[in-house]
């Protein structure tokens, strides 16, 4: 037999060929079980079969069919249902307890050139309880115990009423169902003298999941089965009635629409006779005139002509007329093959980028490189860039500068909070209120097929039951696919390969890996203090003066005052808060000027006036107060909004030996770091200069302040070790020191990321010395000297190196007048702080 007739999947053994079972073909009595000759077992997935019925079954397994063919007459098989989510090879526990013993009444073979599957007709006899299943020579065999189901003897009025009610409901369900039942099946049911046939047939025709049908089969006795089936039949009948009601209403609506269509056609003919169809003709002529100037391809032109003919056939008052009109208007408005010429003046582009943005050398360099490539290749193909970094560093505004430098149109598409895939691909025209997606709308708005499109906040895209917009963006941001971007509304491929896409994001963690793979990532780190002052002078102050109705040179801010605002009133990687503080000062000035309290002469804002307008300083650059405490260490952390200072505090109190309490809204990884730190100290107490019994009757409490903010990550590992050692050994930390690094249980220090952002946070907080893993040295080499000026870096390999650098000797910490050894970091300020050191509170 031709092997192509058989399924490649061995899990598909048999399937029902008819949508409903048939009356039994033969009335064979229950066979005698022969344990020496077990029955062939057929796994059945599609449905659950019931006794006293006939089933035409297609056999999709060649070995099984050949075994059935060579079986003697009469041939009996057992059909059982595998449990949900199980696959072969099957064992006893993979198959439900109950199956049905069947007689193979007929076997239908097929020819080699047929595409149909071989089939058999099974006459189901009785329910059986399966004892054992064995697999041999490609076929499953089973032994079982027949459980004969008998009708209650005598006149059992309750049972008769149940069966009659079930029969009436089943017949009603068949008559109201749209499924095709065999002709005369209702008469067969009514005339049937077999109660078993009536009950089992009613169970078989129910549209239930396999698990619920199996529950019917597993019921002990016909009465229990018909009681359960009666409930399902009543529910199915109510649902079917509702479906029929909906179908009837739909048919009425269709009939009404057809009637309206014919009436509209008659009205149109009358209007043609009266010459009152000028409005629709003018629309057609307008579209035809605009289409002559379009640069679209022949295929697009052909589609436009077909759609225009559809508009001609519609009446102007028809609801479909406006839908078709809007679609044609969209096709006309799209810039098919219309491009703005690129400007390849590299020096001009560099001036524009430097004028609008301070720093951002990597980004500017990438744009200039792209212009250079375009100039040499004269190729319109554009890259996809992703600018990521903390808020307020100028990611979005950079798109405008790039568009101006290239001489292209600028479009900004906000993706924040987007959760509907149709917002990207558009809606199908069959829906009411359908419109193109945001990409096509942006191209239409630009009026050019090669604009600069900024996809803002691409990391804020979410997904729900309406689809996954980030998956739809895969086609948009793939240079190999977006040359034929398919919008559901336009329904014609549009070329996006000439569009310069720029995505912006605060964090890469929430962006899917396939989407990241399609973009060139350019990190935009925060600004240092000097850059913020330059940005404020060149951009923020002039902008706020204009926005508040003041002359540009009317008021000025000195560098010292701007530095005072940056240090005392902002704590950020970008300049958004700085812009707000400057705006607040200028508003106060504008108010005074409006009340004539300020003279008309040029005025420079002083620090005293800033404090008067903004209040006292909000931030202090000193990372440590005048008083120093044991157990307080300063770490560096990275967040989606830039680097941050992280304090780790440890206190020791009486309690269970070595008990560790963690507070501060810590994540699992950070909790693990604290456990690793404590275990390392306990294992190396002698090497760290601690008494072996130091943990006797003592418990540790590690706290990370700002408990309302979730904190997680491994980079605080070495900070936690130093905090615990400082508290246990009563050793002070070197002043103005911060650290970051992951540690292992063996004490090895591992590298971490976000080094540049952490360094900027350290500089803002007045840190002078930073401890890093030795492998992070390569990250420091990639940072400009301007960013690391005034910082001392200490590269370590293990915790012992960290202890040598970070902690003062125990004798020095306890002796207020002693000086720090030469091999430690020292400063006059640090020595002064040591004089005021206080003992930690050991409550």
Short mmCIF file of C-alpha atoms in Angstrom, two decimals, residues 366-636:
data_model
loop_
_atom_site.label_atom_id
_atom_site.label_comp_id
_atom_site.label_asym_id
_atom_site.label_seq_id
_atom_site.Cartn_x
_atom_site.Cartn_y
_atom_site.Cartn_z
CA UNK A 366 27.14 57.72 13.65
CA UNK A 367 24.94 60.25 11.82
CA UNK A 368 27.92 61.76 10.01
CA UNK A 369 29.07 58.28 9.03
CA UNK A 370 25.64 57.53 7.60
CA UNK A 371 25.68 60.76 5.57
CA UNK A 372 29.13 59.88 4.26
CA UNK A 373 27.94 56.44 3.14
CA UNK A 374 24.89 57.94 1.43
CA UNK A 375 27.10 60.43 -0.36
CA UNK A 376 29.39 57.70 -1.70
CA UNK A 377 26.75 55.07 -2.55
CA UNK A 378 23.93 57.44 -3.48
CA UNK A 379 21.70 54.79 -1.92
CA UNK A 380 18.45 55.72 -0.19
CA UNK A 381 18.48 52.72 2.15
CA UNK A 382 18.47 53.90 5.75
CA UNK A 383 19.53 52.21 9.01
CA UNK A 384 17.45 51.69 12.14
CA UNK A 385 19.00 53.30 15.21
CA UNK A 386 17.92 52.85 18.82
CA UNK A 387 18.96 55.61 21.21
CA UNK A 388 18.67 54.39 24.77
CA UNK A 389 19.50 56.05 28.02
CA UNK A 390 18.00 57.85 31.04
CA UNK A 391 15.22 60.44 30.64
CA UNK A 392 16.06 64.01 29.78
CA UNK A 393 19.29 63.45 27.82
CA UNK A 394 17.81 64.56 24.47
CA UNK A 395 16.92 61.32 22.70
CA UNK A 396 13.67 62.59 21.19
CA UNK A 397 14.89 66.06 20.29
CA UNK A 398 17.87 64.50 18.53
CA UNK A 399 15.49 63.21 15.85
CA UNK A 400 14.62 66.78 14.81
CA UNK A 401 18.28 67.67 14.47
CA UNK A 402 18.94 64.57 12.37
CA UNK A 403 16.00 65.42 10.09
CA UNK A 404 17.30 68.97 9.65
CA UNK A 405 20.84 67.74 9.01
CA UNK A 406 19.58 65.32 6.34
CA UNK A 407 17.10 67.78 4.86
CA UNK A 408 14.25 65.30 5.44
CA UNK A 409 10.75 65.65 6.88
CA UNK A 410 10.36 64.82 10.58
CA UNK A 411 7.68 62.56 12.09
CA UNK A 412 7.36 61.53 15.73
CA UNK A 413 5.26 58.47 16.68
CA UNK A 414 4.69 57.91 20.40
CA UNK A 415 4.55 54.21 21.29
CA UNK A 416 4.23 54.61 25.05
CA UNK A 417 1.35 52.49 26.33
CA UNK A 418 0.54 51.07 22.88
CA UNK A 419 -1.12 47.66 23.24
CA UNK A 420 -3.13 47.17 20.02
CA UNK A 421 -1.41 45.62 17.02
CA UNK A 422 -3.83 47.46 14.71
CA UNK A 423 -2.18 50.73 15.77
CA UNK A 424 0.88 49.58 13.80
CA UNK A 425 -0.65 47.54 10.96
CA UNK A 426 -3.96 49.38 10.69
CA UNK A 427 -7.53 48.04 10.73
CA UNK A 428 -9.20 46.08 7.97
CA UNK A 429 -11.71 48.11 6.00
CA UNK A 430 -14.51 45.74 6.96
CA UNK A 431 -14.54 47.28 10.45
CA UNK A 432 -16.46 50.42 11.28
CA UNK A 433 -14.13 53.36 11.83
CA UNK A 434 -11.18 51.58 10.22
CA UNK A 435 -8.06 53.66 9.59
CA UNK A 436 -4.42 53.10 8.63
CA UNK A 437 -1.79 52.29 11.25
CA UNK A 438 0.40 54.95 12.81
CA UNK A 439 3.29 54.21 10.46
CA UNK A 440 1.25 54.89 7.32
CA UNK A 441 -0.41 57.88 8.99
CA UNK A 442 3.03 59.32 9.77
CA UNK A 443 4.22 58.82 6.17
CA UNK A 444 1.01 60.43 4.91
CA UNK A 445 1.48 63.38 7.27
CA UNK A 446 5.10 63.87 6.18
CA UNK A 447 4.20 63.87 2.49
CA UNK A 448 7.47 62.13 1.73
CA UNK A 449 8.47 58.49 1.42
CA UNK A 450 11.82 59.05 3.16
CA UNK A 451 11.20 61.04 6.34
CA UNK A 452 12.99 60.69 9.65
CA UNK A 453 10.54 58.79 11.89
CA UNK A 454 11.18 58.79 15.64
CA UNK A 455 9.53 55.81 17.38
CA UNK A 456 9.42 57.30 20.85
CA UNK A 457 9.39 55.13 24.01
CA UNK A 458 9.62 51.80 22.17
CA UNK A 459 10.32 50.06 25.49
CA UNK A 460 6.87 51.09 26.80
CA UNK A 461 4.98 48.95 24.26
CA UNK A 462 2.74 46.35 25.91
CA UNK A 463 0.60 43.46 24.65
CA UNK A 464 -2.85 42.09 25.44
CA UNK A 465 -5.65 40.13 23.76
CA UNK A 466 -5.63 42.63 20.86
CA UNK A 467 -2.18 41.49 19.78
CA UNK A 468 1.48 42.27 20.31
CA UNK A 469 2.56 45.59 18.72
CA UNK A 470 6.25 44.78 19.26
CA UNK A 471 5.84 41.76 16.98
CA UNK A 472 4.22 43.98 14.34
CA UNK A 473 7.22 46.32 14.61
CA UNK A 474 9.52 43.48 13.53
CA UNK A 475 8.41 43.96 9.93
CA UNK A 476 8.66 47.75 10.18
CA UNK A 477 12.20 47.73 11.56
CA UNK A 478 13.67 44.97 9.38
CA UNK A 479 15.49 46.40 6.31
CA UNK A 480 14.97 43.09 4.53
CA UNK A 481 11.17 43.18 5.00
CA UNK A 482 10.02 46.77 5.23
CA UNK A 483 10.44 47.34 1.50
CA UNK A 484 7.02 45.65 1.23
CA UNK A 485 5.28 46.75 4.44
CA UNK A 486 1.64 45.62 4.43
CA UNK A 487 -0.88 47.83 6.18
CA UNK A 488 -4.26 46.12 6.69
CA UNK A 489 -6.21 49.24 5.77
CA UNK A 490 -4.27 50.18 2.65
CA UNK A 491 -3.98 46.48 1.71
CA UNK A 492 -1.14 47.34 -0.69
CA UNK A 493 2.56 46.89 0.01
CA UNK A 494 4.29 50.19 0.80
CA UNK A 495 8.06 50.70 0.66
CA UNK A 496 9.51 51.80 4.03
CA UNK A 497 13.13 50.98 3.20
CA UNK A 498 13.89 54.66 2.57
CA UNK A 499 12.55 55.80 5.93
CA UNK A 500 15.18 56.68 8.56
CA UNK A 501 13.76 55.05 11.71
CA UNK A 502 15.10 56.20 15.09
CA UNK A 503 13.76 54.41 18.18
CA UNK A 504 14.18 55.76 21.70
CA UNK A 505 14.08 53.83 24.97
CA UNK A 506 14.97 54.26 28.62
CA UNK A 507 15.78 50.58 29.16
CA UNK A 508 16.46 47.59 26.92
CA UNK A 509 15.14 44.99 29.39
CA UNK A 510 11.52 45.21 28.25
CA UNK A 511 12.30 45.11 24.51
CA UNK A 512 12.04 41.69 22.87
CA UNK A 513 15.27 40.09 21.63
CA UNK A 514 14.16 39.87 17.95
CA UNK A 515 13.32 43.57 17.98
CA UNK A 516 16.66 44.49 19.53
CA UNK A 517 18.43 42.40 16.90
CA UNK A 518 16.97 44.58 14.14
CA UNK A 519 18.27 47.86 15.57
CA UNK A 520 21.68 49.41 16.01
CA UNK A 521 21.94 50.31 19.69
CA UNK A 522 23.55 53.60 20.66
CA UNK A 523 23.79 54.33 24.36
CA UNK A 524 23.17 57.91 25.49
CA UNK A 525 24.52 58.28 29.00
CA UNK A 526 23.88 61.17 31.36
CA UNK A 527 25.59 64.55 31.38
CA UNK A 528 28.34 65.64 33.72
CA UNK A 529 28.05 68.89 35.63
CA UNK A 530 30.03 70.96 33.11
CA UNK A 531 27.85 69.76 30.24
CA UNK A 532 24.68 70.61 32.14
CA UNK A 533 25.94 74.16 32.72
CA UNK A 534 26.72 74.56 29.01
CA UNK A 535 23.29 73.19 28.04
CA UNK A 536 21.60 75.54 30.49
CA UNK A 537 23.45 78.59 29.11
CA UNK A 538 23.05 77.74 25.43
CA UNK A 539 19.57 76.24 25.36
CA UNK A 540 17.52 76.15 28.57
CA UNK A 541 17.83 79.74 29.79
CA UNK A 542 17.16 81.37 26.36
CA UNK A 543 14.20 79.04 25.78
CA UNK A 544 12.61 79.80 29.15
CA UNK A 545 13.10 83.55 28.77
CA UNK A 546 11.22 83.48 25.47
CA UNK A 547 8.47 81.25 26.85
CA UNK A 548 7.94 83.63 29.79
CA UNK A 549 7.82 86.79 27.68
CA UNK A 550 11.24 88.15 28.69
CA UNK A 551 13.99 89.45 26.44
CA UNK A 552 16.82 87.01 25.82
CA UNK A 553 19.50 89.28 27.31
CA UNK A 554 17.30 90.78 30.00
CA UNK A 555 18.42 88.37 32.73
CA UNK A 556 21.52 86.21 32.90
CA UNK A 557 22.74 83.31 35.03
CA UNK A 558 26.42 83.05 35.91
CA UNK A 559 28.24 79.70 35.79
CA UNK A 560 28.46 79.73 39.59
CA UNK A 561 24.69 80.19 39.95
CA UNK A 562 23.93 77.46 37.39
CA UNK A 563 26.34 75.14 39.20
CA UNK A 564 24.56 75.99 42.46
CA UNK A 565 21.19 75.03 40.92
CA UNK A 566 22.58 71.81 39.42
CA UNK A 567 24.22 70.69 42.67
CA UNK A 568 21.61 71.88 45.16
CA UNK A 569 18.29 71.38 43.37
CA UNK A 570 18.69 68.54 40.85
CA UNK A 571 19.79 64.93 41.08
CA UNK A 572 19.39 63.41 37.61
CA UNK A 573 21.24 62.11 34.57
CA UNK A 574 19.48 64.42 32.09
CA UNK A 575 18.50 68.09 32.25
CA UNK A 576 14.71 67.93 32.54
CA UNK A 577 14.64 68.82 36.25
CA UNK A 578 17.21 71.53 35.65
CA UNK A 579 14.95 73.02 32.99
CA UNK A 580 12.05 73.02 35.47
CA UNK A 581 14.11 74.75 38.18
CA UNK A 582 15.29 77.43 35.75
CA UNK A 583 11.70 77.94 34.61
CA UNK A 584 10.62 78.31 38.26
CA UNK A 585 13.24 81.03 38.86
CA UNK A 586 12.27 82.89 35.70
CA UNK A 587 8.57 82.74 36.65
CA UNK A 588 9.36 84.44 39.96
CA UNK A 589 11.36 87.07 38.10
CA UNK A 590 8.54 87.59 35.59
CA UNK A 591 6.09 88.10 38.41
CA UNK A 592 8.29 90.75 40.04
CA UNK A 593 8.82 92.45 36.72
CA UNK A 594 5.04 92.46 36.07
CA UNK A 595 4.54 94.26 39.42
CA UNK A 596 7.33 96.75 38.56
CA UNK A 597 9.58 95.57 41.35
CA UNK A 598 12.57 95.08 39.06
CA UNK A 599 14.31 97.85 37.17
CA UNK A 600 14.67 97.76 33.42
CA UNK A 601 18.44 97.40 33.53
CA UNK A 602 20.19 94.12 32.78
CA UNK A 603 20.30 91.90 35.83
CA UNK A 604 22.28 88.80 36.84
CA UNK A 605 20.53 86.33 39.11
CA UNK A 606 22.45 85.66 42.34
CA UNK A 607 22.65 82.60 44.58
CA UNK A 608 20.72 84.47 47.30
CA UNK A 609 17.86 85.10 44.88
CA UNK A 610 17.89 81.45 43.78
CA UNK A 611 17.50 80.36 47.42
CA UNK A 612 14.71 82.93 47.83
CA UNK A 613 12.87 81.61 44.76
CA UNK A 614 13.51 77.87 45.11
CA UNK A 615 13.88 77.52 48.85
CA UNK A 616 16.80 75.87 50.66
CA UNK A 617 19.01 73.37 48.86
CA UNK A 618 17.36 69.98 48.42
CA UNK A 619 20.49 67.87 47.92
CA UNK A 620 23.85 67.72 49.60
CA UNK A 621 26.82 66.53 47.56
CA UNK A 622 28.54 65.01 50.56
CA UNK A 623 27.87 61.28 50.63
CA UNK A 624 28.65 61.12 54.35
CA UNK A 625 27.55 63.34 57.14
CA UNK A 626 30.01 64.93 59.54
CA UNK A 627 29.54 61.95 61.85
CA UNK A 628 30.75 58.56 60.66
CA UNK A 629 29.20 55.28 61.72
CA UNK A 630 30.25 51.67 61.68
CA UNK A 631 28.38 49.46 59.23
CA UNK A 632 27.45 52.14 56.69
CA UNK A 633 28.86 51.57 53.18
CA UNK A 634 28.17 53.42 49.94
CA UNK A 635 27.40 51.48 46.77
CA UNK A 636 26.66 52.47 43.19
#
